[in-house]
Short mmCIF file of C-alpha atoms in Angstrom, two decimals:
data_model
loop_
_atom_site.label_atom_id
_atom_site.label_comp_id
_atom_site.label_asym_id
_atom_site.label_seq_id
_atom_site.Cartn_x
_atom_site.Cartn_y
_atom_site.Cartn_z
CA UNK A 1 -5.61 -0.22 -25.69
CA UNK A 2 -8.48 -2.59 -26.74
CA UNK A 3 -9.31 -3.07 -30.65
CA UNK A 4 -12.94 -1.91 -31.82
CA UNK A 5 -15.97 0.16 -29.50
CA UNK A 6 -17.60 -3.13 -28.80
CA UNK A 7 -14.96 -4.65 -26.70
CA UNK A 8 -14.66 -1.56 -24.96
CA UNK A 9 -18.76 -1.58 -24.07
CA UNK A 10 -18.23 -5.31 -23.08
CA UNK A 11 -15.54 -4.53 -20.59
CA UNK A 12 -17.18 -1.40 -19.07
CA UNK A 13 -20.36 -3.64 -18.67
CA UNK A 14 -18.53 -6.43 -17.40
CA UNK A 15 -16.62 -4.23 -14.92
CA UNK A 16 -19.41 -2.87 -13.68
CA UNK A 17 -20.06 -6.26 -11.37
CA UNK A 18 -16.75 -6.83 -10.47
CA UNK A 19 -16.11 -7.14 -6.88
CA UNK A 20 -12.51 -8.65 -6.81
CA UNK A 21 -9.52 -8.05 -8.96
CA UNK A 22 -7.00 -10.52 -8.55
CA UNK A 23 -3.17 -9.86 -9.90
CA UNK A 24 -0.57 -11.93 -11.09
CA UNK A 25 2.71 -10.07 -9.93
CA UNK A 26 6.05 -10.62 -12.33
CA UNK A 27 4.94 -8.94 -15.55
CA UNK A 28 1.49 -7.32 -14.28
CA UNK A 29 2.55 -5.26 -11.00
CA UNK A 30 6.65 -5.02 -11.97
CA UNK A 31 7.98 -5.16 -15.63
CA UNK A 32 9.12 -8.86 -15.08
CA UNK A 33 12.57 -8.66 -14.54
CA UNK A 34 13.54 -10.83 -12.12
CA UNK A 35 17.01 -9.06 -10.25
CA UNK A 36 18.76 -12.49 -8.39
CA UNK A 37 21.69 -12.38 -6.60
CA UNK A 38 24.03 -14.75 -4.60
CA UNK A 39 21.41 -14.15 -1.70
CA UNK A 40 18.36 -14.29 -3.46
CA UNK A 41 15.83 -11.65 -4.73
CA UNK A 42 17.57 -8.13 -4.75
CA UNK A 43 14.49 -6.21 -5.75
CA UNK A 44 11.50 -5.66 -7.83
CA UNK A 45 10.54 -2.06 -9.09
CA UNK A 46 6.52 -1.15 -8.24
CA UNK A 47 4.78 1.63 -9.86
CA UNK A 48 3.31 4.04 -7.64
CA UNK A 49 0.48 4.77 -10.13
CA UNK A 50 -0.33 0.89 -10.12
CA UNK A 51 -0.42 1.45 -5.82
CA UNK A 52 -2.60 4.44 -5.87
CA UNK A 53 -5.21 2.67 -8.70
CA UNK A 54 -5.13 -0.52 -5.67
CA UNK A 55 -5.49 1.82 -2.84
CA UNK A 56 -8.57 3.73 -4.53
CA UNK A 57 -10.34 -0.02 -5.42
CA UNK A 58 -9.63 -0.76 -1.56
CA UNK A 59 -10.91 1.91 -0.51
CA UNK A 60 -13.97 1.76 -2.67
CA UNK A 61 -15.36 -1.78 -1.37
CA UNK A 62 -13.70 -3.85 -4.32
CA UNK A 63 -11.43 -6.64 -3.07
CA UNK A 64 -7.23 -6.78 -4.31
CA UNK A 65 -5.95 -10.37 -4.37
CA UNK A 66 -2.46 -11.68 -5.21
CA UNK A 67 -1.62 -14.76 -7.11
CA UNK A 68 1.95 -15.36 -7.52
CA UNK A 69 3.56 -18.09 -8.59
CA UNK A 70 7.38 -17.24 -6.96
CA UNK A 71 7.56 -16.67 -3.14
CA UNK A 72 9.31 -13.33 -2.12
CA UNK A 73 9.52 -11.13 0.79
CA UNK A 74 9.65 -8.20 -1.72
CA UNK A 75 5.77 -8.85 -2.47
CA UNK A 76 4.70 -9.09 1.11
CA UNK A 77 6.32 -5.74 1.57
CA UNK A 78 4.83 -4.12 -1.43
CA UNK A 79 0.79 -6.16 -0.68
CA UNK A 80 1.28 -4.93 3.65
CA UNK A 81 1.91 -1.22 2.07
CA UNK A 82 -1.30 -1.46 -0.11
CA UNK A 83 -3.50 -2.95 2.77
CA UNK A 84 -3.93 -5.84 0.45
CA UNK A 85 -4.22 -9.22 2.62
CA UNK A 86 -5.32 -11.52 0.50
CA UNK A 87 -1.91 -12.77 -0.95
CA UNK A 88 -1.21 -16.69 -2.36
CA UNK A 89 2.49 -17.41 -3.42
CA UNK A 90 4.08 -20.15 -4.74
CA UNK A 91 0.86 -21.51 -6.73
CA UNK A 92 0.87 -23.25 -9.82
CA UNK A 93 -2.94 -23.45 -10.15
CA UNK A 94 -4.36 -19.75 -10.65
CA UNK A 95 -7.72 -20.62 -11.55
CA UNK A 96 -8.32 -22.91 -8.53
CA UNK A 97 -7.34 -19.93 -6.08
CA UNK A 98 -9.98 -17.89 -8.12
CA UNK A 99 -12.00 -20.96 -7.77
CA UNK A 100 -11.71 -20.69 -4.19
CA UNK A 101 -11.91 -17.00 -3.62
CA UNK A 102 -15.34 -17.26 -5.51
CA UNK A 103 -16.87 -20.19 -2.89
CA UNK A 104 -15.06 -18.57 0.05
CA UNK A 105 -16.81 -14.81 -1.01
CA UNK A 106 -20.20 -15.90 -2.45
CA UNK A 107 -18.70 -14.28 -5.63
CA UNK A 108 -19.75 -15.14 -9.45
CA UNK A 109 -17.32 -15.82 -12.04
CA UNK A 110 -18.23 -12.67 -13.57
CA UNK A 111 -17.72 -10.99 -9.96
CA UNK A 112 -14.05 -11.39 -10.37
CA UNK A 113 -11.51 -9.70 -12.86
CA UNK A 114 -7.84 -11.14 -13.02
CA UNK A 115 -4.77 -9.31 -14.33
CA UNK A 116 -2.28 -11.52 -15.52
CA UNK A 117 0.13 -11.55 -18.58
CA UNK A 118 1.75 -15.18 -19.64
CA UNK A 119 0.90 -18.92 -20.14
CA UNK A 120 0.89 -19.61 -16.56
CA UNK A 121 -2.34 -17.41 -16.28
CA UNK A 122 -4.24 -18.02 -18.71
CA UNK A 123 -6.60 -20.54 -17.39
CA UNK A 124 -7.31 -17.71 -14.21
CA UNK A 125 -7.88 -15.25 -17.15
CA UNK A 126 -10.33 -18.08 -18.88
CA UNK A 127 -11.90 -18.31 -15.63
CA UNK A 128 -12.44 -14.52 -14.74
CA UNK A 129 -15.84 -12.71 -15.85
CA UNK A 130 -13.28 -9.59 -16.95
CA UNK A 131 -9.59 -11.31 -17.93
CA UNK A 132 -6.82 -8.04 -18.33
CA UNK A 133 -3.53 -8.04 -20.05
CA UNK A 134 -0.82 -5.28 -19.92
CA UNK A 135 -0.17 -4.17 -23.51
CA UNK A 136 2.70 -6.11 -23.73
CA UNK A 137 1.49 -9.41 -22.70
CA UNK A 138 2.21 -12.91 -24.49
CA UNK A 139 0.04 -12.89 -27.47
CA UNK A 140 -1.95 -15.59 -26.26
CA UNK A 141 -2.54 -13.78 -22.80
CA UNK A 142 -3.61 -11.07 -25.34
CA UNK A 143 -5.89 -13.17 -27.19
CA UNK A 144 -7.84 -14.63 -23.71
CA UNK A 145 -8.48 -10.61 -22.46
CA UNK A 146 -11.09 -8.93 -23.05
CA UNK A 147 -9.52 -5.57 -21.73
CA UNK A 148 -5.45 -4.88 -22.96
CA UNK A 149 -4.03 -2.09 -21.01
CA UNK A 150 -2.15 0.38 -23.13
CA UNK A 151 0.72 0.03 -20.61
CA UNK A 152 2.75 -2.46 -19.85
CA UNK A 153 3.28 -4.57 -17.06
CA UNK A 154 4.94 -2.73 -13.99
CA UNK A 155 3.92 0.59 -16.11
CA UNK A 156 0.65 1.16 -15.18
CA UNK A 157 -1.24 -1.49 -16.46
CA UNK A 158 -3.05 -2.25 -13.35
CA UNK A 159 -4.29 1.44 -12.52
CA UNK A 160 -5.99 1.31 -16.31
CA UNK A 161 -7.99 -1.45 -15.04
CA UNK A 162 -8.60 -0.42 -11.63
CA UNK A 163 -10.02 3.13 -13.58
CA UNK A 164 -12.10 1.02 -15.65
CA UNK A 165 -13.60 -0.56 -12.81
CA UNK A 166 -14.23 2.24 -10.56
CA UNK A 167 -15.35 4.35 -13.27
CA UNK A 168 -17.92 1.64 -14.65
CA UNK A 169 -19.01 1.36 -11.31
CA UNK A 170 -19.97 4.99 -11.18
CA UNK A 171 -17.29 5.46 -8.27
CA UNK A 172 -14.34 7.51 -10.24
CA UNK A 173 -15.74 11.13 -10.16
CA UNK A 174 -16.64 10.33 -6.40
CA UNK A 175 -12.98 9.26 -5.92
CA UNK A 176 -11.51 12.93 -8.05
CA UNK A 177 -13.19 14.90 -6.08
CA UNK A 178 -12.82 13.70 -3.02
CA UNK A 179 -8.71 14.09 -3.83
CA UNK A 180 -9.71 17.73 -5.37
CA UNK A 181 -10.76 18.89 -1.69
CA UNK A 182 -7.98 16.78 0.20
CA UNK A 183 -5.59 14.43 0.00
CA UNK A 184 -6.75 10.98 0.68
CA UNK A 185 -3.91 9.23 2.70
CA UNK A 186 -3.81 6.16 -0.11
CA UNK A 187 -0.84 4.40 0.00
CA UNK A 188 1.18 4.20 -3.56
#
């Protein structure tokens, strides 16, 4: 959870103009393990309450991009069940893709939140208007975030900040009771 009210205001106001949130993958949307064999990548585990908090963003006009630095089939699988098509693998420059998303979308820096949890992210969470960490991010991915989930990576990390976007946004309650009526079809 974030330290102090202040930083809690700051990241409701900020997330009130964000109109893409862009994820890292190992250690944001799984718990980082990384399960290798002979073949290649076995598997990565996916929380369904991470899926659902993607779907409902989706759903609700704000744009899901993934910035990965590994290649995997696994992840193409898991973005194709979300509906998410904006996927980059294999990049070693996170900010420049945010860079790029911003020019390609008419978006402002402060338009974009990014979700990431290590050294390789830090300058796309330097770059973002709303920079997220699961709770148990490297300290210094702590230290650039202005919003720390209170779960970790893989554990529901990324539905905490796709709540606090939709619900600074004003679209949560819309979202409940639309689900209170009828299921919505969302993917997980």
């Amino acid at each position: 959870c974030t330290s102090g009210r202040g930083i809690m205001e700051r990241n409701v106001k900020n997330a009130s103009k964000i109109k893409l949130l862009a994820l890292d993958v190992d250690g944001v949307l799984t718990d980082g393990s990384l399960n290798i064999g002979a073949e290649g990548e076995l598997f990565k585990a996916f929380n369904a309450r991470d899926g659902l908090g993607l779907s409902c963003l989706l759903r609700s006009g704000v744009r899901v991009a993934i910035i990965t630095g590994r290649k995997s089939a696994i992840i193409h699988r898991r973005a194709e069940e979300l509906g998410i098509t904006e996927l980059y693998e294999g990049i070693k420059d996170k900010r420049k893709i945010l860079a790029d998303l911003a020019a390609a979308g008419g978006l402002e820096q402060e338009e974009i939140a990014y979700m990431g949890d290590d050294l390789n992210d830090l300058p796309a969470l330097l770059y973002a208007g709303l920079a997220c960490a699961p709770a148990d991010a490297s300290p210094e991915g702590i230290a650039a975030s202005s919003f720390v989930a209170a779960n970790n990576g893989g554990r529901g990390a990324v539905r905490e900040a796709a709540e606090l976007i939709l619900k600074a946004q004003g679209k949560w309650n819309e979202i409940v009771n639309a689900y209170m009526k009828q299921g919505q079809g969302d993917s997980q």
